[in-house]
């Protein structure tokens, strides 16, 4: 976290960001936060379709014939360009400030891949294109692979049509912690958490699914230096949302049932 | 002319990109197709924002011109062509409003730029049913929520500017925009 704002404030900023209502300094602050907070990235990705949908919710008006004439006439009046091959839209490299914004969102999902992408772009600009096509192709292939490994799975989950979010609340043992599970039956499960204390030597955080029967392990979780977890996990066979979930601190060895202290807990929603 | 763009059969992202490419290269048929697919909805949006038919015509014409002359580049990663054109039109219309008010130097002004979608297929409300549900939710929304949201989104005002205009505390405005979006999220 780069500011003293509590996270509720960032929740509100996420909404304002999604509708473009932050001023330049607020926007910069929030985008810095986005680089660190996967929870907010997920929130923005959920709010964006709503913001985009607003453009379609306006009252319908038929455009006047005058507009059609001006748009189509403007085109026919202009010298028709020769059919010089241009790069297809999908392959065109465009980099401007707006695209940088795109990279903040996409990059927060896979910052490593985004950084590699930038690096590849800069290299492409500086290399002699005629001599170094092979090098560029290799870089692009590496970028594609990194992106695939680093970000795609999380992006798939966060943008899944059947996405369900489950908030995880903290226990008194770590009152500043919080977490969220993004559950898509189609794409998988993403767990994000923050504010967790470092695991003592010999102990590891574990995720548990707690159906009516005995808890089922979601596997060990790796905490980064900032007390955050970002993990894609697989639902055990027979477990589907809504199901209560918990994060506990357990001995390092391979365990099959929780015995340690719980740090986060959330109930699936119906 | 189709009454509504929703009646047009959807194109794949690749074909949409090809259509824009052909338009940029000066293909007359592409111009007509692009306009017929998106002209009505772009005009409706521009008119909603600037409340003047003549200005709305200028804005939409300007968007098409700038696309054609390459000022704006489309790439499929930016989302569907329609979402991209809608966002471009929204920004043009907001800029138009700002020029009317001569307030472009206000440091409190919202950027109005939206984050770019990362996966267009799932980041646009497309079906008639979803659009209808969204409209109904907007209509039923508490007045302050709706006003705050519309001023933010359609007029490009920052929370502070909205707070001044509606004479409510800025924290209240932030909360109302947040609540409004959470309400509308029910359309998904």
PDB file of C-alpha atoms in Angstrom, chain B residues 13-187:
ATOM      1  CA  UNK B  13     -13.861  -9.033 -33.377  1.00  0.00           C
ATOM      2  CA  UNK B  14     -11.664  -9.792 -36.345  1.00  0.00           C
ATOM      3  CA  UNK B  15     -14.278  -8.697 -38.856  1.00  0.00           C
ATOM      4  CA  UNK B  16     -14.975  -5.579 -36.851  1.00  0.00           C
ATOM      5  CA  UNK B  17     -11.278  -4.749 -36.986  1.00  0.00           C
ATOM      6  CA  UNK B  18     -11.259  -5.411 -40.728  1.00  0.00           C
ATOM      7  CA  UNK B  19     -14.237  -3.109 -41.186  1.00  0.00           C
ATOM      8  CA  UNK B  20     -12.444  -0.263 -39.425  1.00  0.00           C
ATOM      9  CA  UNK B  21      -9.302  -0.948 -41.445  1.00  0.00           C
ATOM     10  CA  UNK B  22     -11.269  -0.746 -44.690  1.00  0.00           C
ATOM     11  CA  UNK B  23     -12.924   2.471 -43.522  1.00  0.00           C
ATOM     12  CA  UNK B  24      -9.540   3.993 -42.747  1.00  0.00           C
ATOM     13  CA  UNK B  25      -8.301   2.961 -46.196  1.00  0.00           C
ATOM     14  CA  UNK B  26     -11.143   4.859 -47.822  1.00  0.00           C
ATOM     15  CA  UNK B  27     -13.535   2.035 -48.650  1.00  0.00           C
ATOM     16  CA  UNK B  28     -16.935   3.684 -49.273  1.00  0.00           C
ATOM     17  CA  UNK B  29     -18.942   0.593 -48.480  1.00  0.00           C
ATOM     18  CA  UNK B  30     -17.119   0.222 -45.196  1.00  0.00           C
ATOM     19  CA  UNK B  31     -18.057   3.814 -44.335  1.00  0.00           C
ATOM     20  CA  UNK B  32     -21.712   3.101 -44.969  1.00  0.00           C
ATOM     21  CA  UNK B  33     -21.638  -0.164 -43.060  1.00  0.00           C
ATOM     22  CA  UNK B  34     -19.801   1.337 -40.119  1.00  0.00           C
ATOM     23  CA  UNK B  35     -22.231   4.247 -39.983  1.00  0.00           C
ATOM     24  CA  UNK B  36     -25.314   2.065 -40.286  1.00  0.00           C
ATOM     25  CA  UNK B  37     -24.090  -0.202 -37.555  1.00  0.00           C
ATOM     26  CA  UNK B  38     -23.206   2.519 -35.099  1.00  0.00           C
ATOM     27  CA  UNK B  39     -24.542   5.890 -36.250  1.00  0.00           C
ATOM     28  CA  UNK B  40     -27.794   5.831 -34.293  1.00  0.00           C
ATOM     29  CA  UNK B  41     -26.331   4.823 -30.974  1.00  0.00           C
ATOM     30  CA  UNK B  42     -23.465   7.306 -31.277  1.00  0.00           C
ATOM     31  CA  UNK B  43     -25.880  10.094 -32.121  1.00  0.00           C
ATOM     32  CA  UNK B  44     -28.145   9.122 -29.201  1.00  0.00           C
ATOM     33  CA  UNK B  45     -25.218   9.249 -26.816  1.00  0.00           C
ATOM     34  CA  UNK B  46     -23.899  12.566 -28.106  1.00  0.00           C
ATOM     35  CA  UNK B  47     -27.375  14.089 -27.955  1.00  0.00           C
ATOM     36  CA  UNK B  48     -27.857  12.847 -24.401  1.00  0.00           C
ATOM     37  CA  UNK B  49     -24.642  14.542 -23.325  1.00  0.00           C
ATOM     38  CA  UNK B  50     -24.837  17.864 -25.175  1.00  0.00           C
ATOM     39  CA  UNK B  51     -28.650  18.201 -25.486  1.00  0.00           C
ATOM     40  CA  UNK B  52     -28.409  19.838 -28.893  1.00  0.00           C
ATOM     41  CA  UNK B  53     -29.073  18.014 -32.159  1.00  0.00           C
ATOM     42  CA  UNK B  54     -26.822  20.220 -34.217  1.00  0.00           C
ATOM     43  CA  UNK B  55     -23.925  19.827 -31.797  1.00  0.00           C
ATOM     44  CA  UNK B  56     -24.537  16.088 -31.596  1.00  0.00           C
ATOM     45  CA  UNK B  57     -24.303  15.821 -35.383  1.00  0.00           C
ATOM     46  CA  UNK B  58     -21.006  17.721 -35.335  1.00  0.00           C
ATOM     47  CA  UNK B  59     -19.623  15.494 -32.602  1.00  0.00           C
ATOM     48  CA  UNK B  60     -20.478  12.202 -34.307  1.00  0.00           C
ATOM     49  CA  UNK B  61     -19.242  13.450 -37.659  1.00  0.00           C
ATOM     50  CA  UNK B  62     -16.026  14.498 -35.933  1.00  0.00           C
ATOM     51  CA  UNK B  63     -15.575  11.065 -34.421  1.00  0.00           C
ATOM     52  CA  UNK B  64     -15.921   9.355 -37.797  1.00  0.00           C
ATOM     53  CA  UNK B  65     -13.550  11.859 -39.392  1.00  0.00           C
ATOM     54  CA  UNK B  66     -10.913  11.360 -36.763  1.00  0.00           C
ATOM     55  CA  UNK B  67     -11.157   7.605 -37.057  1.00  0.00           C
ATOM     56  CA  UNK B  68     -10.877   7.854 -40.826  1.00  0.00           C
ATOM     57  CA  UNK B  69      -7.857  10.137 -40.700  1.00  0.00           C
ATOM     58  CA  UNK B  70      -6.110   7.925 -38.218  1.00  0.00           C
ATOM     59  CA  UNK B  71      -6.270  10.202 -35.186  1.00  0.00           C
ATOM     60  CA  UNK B  72      -7.780   7.279 -33.329  1.00  0.00           C
ATOM     61  CA  UNK B  73      -6.529   3.781 -33.930  1.00  0.00           C
ATOM     62  CA  UNK B  74      -8.644   0.770 -33.257  1.00  0.00           C
ATOM     63  CA  UNK B  75      -7.181  -2.506 -32.137  1.00  0.00           C
ATOM     64  CA  UNK B  76      -9.166  -5.504 -31.085  1.00  0.00           C
ATOM     65  CA  UNK B  77      -7.652  -5.534 -27.615  1.00  0.00           C
ATOM     66  CA  UNK B  78      -9.452  -2.255 -26.933  1.00  0.00           C
ATOM     67  CA  UNK B  79     -12.835  -3.953 -27.017  1.00  0.00           C
ATOM     68  CA  UNK B  80     -15.633  -4.094 -29.528  1.00  0.00           C
ATOM     69  CA  UNK B  81     -15.694  -1.406 -32.196  1.00  0.00           C
ATOM     70  CA  UNK B  82     -18.977  -0.145 -30.836  1.00  0.00           C
ATOM     71  CA  UNK B  83     -17.686   0.226 -27.287  1.00  0.00           C
ATOM     72  CA  UNK B  84     -14.612   1.969 -28.635  1.00  0.00           C
ATOM     73  CA  UNK B  85     -16.687   4.357 -30.760  1.00  0.00           C
ATOM     74  CA  UNK B  86     -19.037   5.002 -27.849  1.00  0.00           C
ATOM     75  CA  UNK B  87     -16.175   5.889 -25.535  1.00  0.00           C
ATOM     76  CA  UNK B  88     -14.610   8.107 -28.192  1.00  0.00           C
ATOM     77  CA  UNK B  89     -17.953   9.856 -28.733  1.00  0.00           C
ATOM     78  CA  UNK B  90     -18.425  10.285 -24.992  1.00  0.00           C
ATOM     79  CA  UNK B  91     -15.014  11.916 -24.649  1.00  0.00           C
ATOM     80  CA  UNK B  92     -15.664  14.196 -27.621  1.00  0.00           C
ATOM     81  CA  UNK B  93     -19.008  15.247 -26.236  1.00  0.00           C
ATOM     82  CA  UNK B  94     -17.571  15.935 -22.782  1.00  0.00           C
ATOM     83  CA  UNK B  95     -14.794  17.971 -24.364  1.00  0.00           C
ATOM     84  CA  UNK B  96     -17.444  19.868 -26.265  1.00  0.00           C
ATOM     85  CA  UNK B  97     -19.292  20.617 -23.026  1.00  0.00           C
ATOM     86  CA  UNK B  98     -16.084  21.787 -21.395  1.00  0.00           C
ATOM     87  CA  UNK B  99     -15.305  24.110 -24.253  1.00  0.00           C
ATOM     88  CA  UNK B 100     -18.784  25.572 -23.886  1.00  0.00           C
ATOM     89  CA  UNK B 101     -18.041  26.280 -20.237  1.00  0.00           C
ATOM     90  CA  UNK B 102     -14.416  27.258 -20.870  1.00  0.00           C
ATOM     91  CA  UNK B 103     -13.382  25.262 -17.827  1.00  0.00           C
ATOM     92  CA  UNK B 104     -10.579  23.211 -19.277  1.00  0.00           C
ATOM     93  CA  UNK B 105      -7.977  24.605 -16.898  1.00  0.00           C
ATOM     94  CA  UNK B 106      -9.714  23.441 -13.752  1.00  0.00           C
ATOM     95  CA  UNK B 107      -7.304  21.143 -11.910  1.00  0.00           C
ATOM     96  CA  UNK B 108     -10.268  19.550 -10.177  1.00  0.00           C
ATOM     97  CA  UNK B 109     -11.669  18.389 -13.488  1.00  0.00           C
ATOM     98  CA  UNK B 110     -12.145  14.680 -13.919  1.00  0.00           C
ATOM     99  CA  UNK B 111      -9.965  12.994 -16.488  1.00  0.00           C
ATOM    100  CA  UNK B 112     -13.108  11.442 -17.988  1.00  0.00           C
ATOM    101  CA  UNK B 113     -10.868   8.714 -19.387  1.00  0.00           C
ATOM    102  CA  UNK B 114     -12.121   5.255 -18.599  1.00  0.00           C
ATOM    103  CA  UNK B 115      -9.821   2.329 -18.036  1.00  0.00           C
ATOM    104  CA  UNK B 116      -9.621   0.307 -21.208  1.00  0.00           C
ATOM    105  CA  UNK B 117     -11.381  -3.012 -21.244  1.00  0.00           C
ATOM    106  CA  UNK B 118      -9.048  -5.928 -21.328  1.00  0.00           C
ATOM    107  CA  UNK B 119     -11.400  -8.473 -22.788  1.00  0.00           C
ATOM    108  CA  UNK B 120     -14.004  -6.849 -24.924  1.00  0.00           C
ATOM    109  CA  UNK B 121     -16.279  -9.801 -25.335  1.00  0.00           C
ATOM    110  CA  UNK B 122     -17.284  -9.688 -21.735  1.00  0.00           C
ATOM    111  CA  UNK B 123     -17.032  -6.011 -20.985  1.00  0.00           C
ATOM    112  CA  UNK B 124     -19.985  -4.661 -22.845  1.00  0.00           C
ATOM    113  CA  UNK B 125     -23.667  -4.848 -22.166  1.00  0.00           C
ATOM    114  CA  UNK B 126     -25.011  -6.098 -25.436  1.00  0.00           C
ATOM    115  CA  UNK B 127     -28.388  -7.720 -25.252  1.00  0.00           C
ATOM    116  CA  UNK B 128     -31.621  -5.774 -25.417  1.00  0.00           C
ATOM    117  CA  UNK B 129     -32.677  -7.365 -22.164  1.00  0.00           C
ATOM    118  CA  UNK B 130     -29.583  -6.171 -20.336  1.00  0.00           C
ATOM    119  CA  UNK B 131     -29.921  -2.661 -21.709  1.00  0.00           C
ATOM    120  CA  UNK B 132     -33.583  -2.635 -20.731  1.00  0.00           C
ATOM    121  CA  UNK B 133     -32.783  -3.821 -17.196  1.00  0.00           C
ATOM    122  CA  UNK B 134     -30.082  -1.178 -16.896  1.00  0.00           C
ATOM    123  CA  UNK B 135     -32.500   1.569 -17.957  1.00  0.00           C
ATOM    124  CA  UNK B 136     -35.107   0.373 -15.487  1.00  0.00           C
ATOM    125  CA  UNK B 137     -32.575   0.350 -12.671  1.00  0.00           C
ATOM    126  CA  UNK B 138     -31.492   3.863 -13.577  1.00  0.00           C
ATOM    127  CA  UNK B 139     -35.081   5.083 -13.594  1.00  0.00           C
ATOM    128  CA  UNK B 140     -35.800   3.497 -10.225  1.00  0.00           C
ATOM    129  CA  UNK B 141     -32.606   4.785  -8.650  1.00  0.00           C
ATOM    130  CA  UNK B 142     -32.768   7.408  -5.866  1.00  0.00           C
ATOM    131  CA  UNK B 143     -32.461  10.835  -7.427  1.00  0.00           C
ATOM    132  CA  UNK B 144     -29.190  11.830  -5.787  1.00  0.00           C
ATOM    133  CA  UNK B 145     -27.523   8.555  -6.782  1.00  0.00           C
ATOM    134  CA  UNK B 146     -28.628   8.902 -10.364  1.00  0.00           C
ATOM    135  CA  UNK B 147     -27.673  12.545 -10.609  1.00  0.00           C
ATOM    136  CA  UNK B 148     -24.235  11.927  -9.141  1.00  0.00           C
ATOM    137  CA  UNK B 149     -23.631   9.027 -11.506  1.00  0.00           C
ATOM    138  CA  UNK B 150     -24.837  10.873 -14.595  1.00  0.00           C
ATOM    139  CA  UNK B 151     -22.865  14.013 -13.822  1.00  0.00           C
ATOM    140  CA  UNK B 152     -19.768  11.899 -13.346  1.00  0.00           C
ATOM    141  CA  UNK B 153     -20.163   9.724 -16.381  1.00  0.00           C
ATOM    142  CA  UNK B 154     -21.925  11.892 -18.935  1.00  0.00           C
ATOM    143  CA  UNK B 155     -20.571  15.313 -18.027  1.00  0.00           C
ATOM    144  CA  UNK B 156     -17.091  14.275 -16.930  1.00  0.00           C
ATOM    145  CA  UNK B 157     -17.292  15.994 -13.569  1.00  0.00           C
ATOM    146  CA  UNK B 158     -15.097  14.990 -10.645  1.00  0.00           C
ATOM    147  CA  UNK B 159     -16.574  14.122  -7.265  1.00  0.00           C
ATOM    148  CA  UNK B 160     -15.650  17.549  -5.948  1.00  0.00           C
ATOM    149  CA  UNK B 161     -17.314  19.333  -8.850  1.00  0.00           C
ATOM    150  CA  UNK B 162     -20.449  17.235  -8.419  1.00  0.00           C
ATOM    151  CA  UNK B 163     -20.446  17.959  -4.693  1.00  0.00           C
ATOM    152  CA  UNK B 164     -20.331  21.679  -5.403  1.00  0.00           C
ATOM    153  CA  UNK B 165     -23.028  21.461  -8.018  1.00  0.00           C
ATOM    154  CA  UNK B 166     -25.418  19.369  -5.944  1.00  0.00           C
ATOM    155  CA  UNK B 167     -24.469  21.037  -2.658  1.00  0.00           C
ATOM    156  CA  UNK B 168     -23.689  17.813  -0.859  1.00  0.00           C
ATOM    157  CA  UNK B 169     -20.497  16.753   0.950  1.00  0.00           C
ATOM    158  CA  UNK B 170     -17.920  15.173  -1.329  1.00  0.00           C
ATOM    159  CA  UNK B 171     -17.901  11.981   0.733  1.00  0.00           C
ATOM    160  CA  UNK B 172     -21.630  11.654   0.170  1.00  0.00           C
ATOM    161  CA  UNK B 173     -21.136  12.023  -3.569  1.00  0.00           C
ATOM    162  CA  UNK B 174     -18.397   9.397  -3.636  1.00  0.00           C
ATOM    163  CA  UNK B 175     -20.652   7.054  -1.727  1.00  0.00           C
ATOM    164  CA  UNK B 176     -23.609   7.707  -4.022  1.00  0.00           C
ATOM    165  CA  UNK B 177     -21.610   6.994  -7.177  1.00  0.00           C
ATOM    166  CA  UNK B 178     -20.325   3.815  -5.567  1.00  0.00           C
ATOM    167  CA  UNK B 179     -23.823   2.722  -4.531  1.00  0.00           C
ATOM    168  CA  UNK B 180     -25.193   3.536  -7.958  1.00  0.00           C
ATOM    169  CA  UNK B 181     -22.644   1.356  -9.702  1.00  0.00           C
ATOM    170  CA  UNK B 182     -23.195  -1.485  -7.278  1.00  0.00           C
ATOM    171  CA  UNK B 183     -26.917  -1.265  -8.000  1.00  0.00           C
ATOM    172  CA  UNK B 184     -26.370  -1.319 -11.746  1.00  0.00           C
ATOM    173  CA  UNK B 185     -23.997  -4.236 -11.420  1.00  0.00           C
ATOM    174  CA  UNK B 186     -27.093  -6.319 -10.845  1.00  0.00           C
ATOM    175  CA  UNK B 187     -27.590  -6.244 -14.619  1.00  0.00           C
TER     176      UNK B 187
END
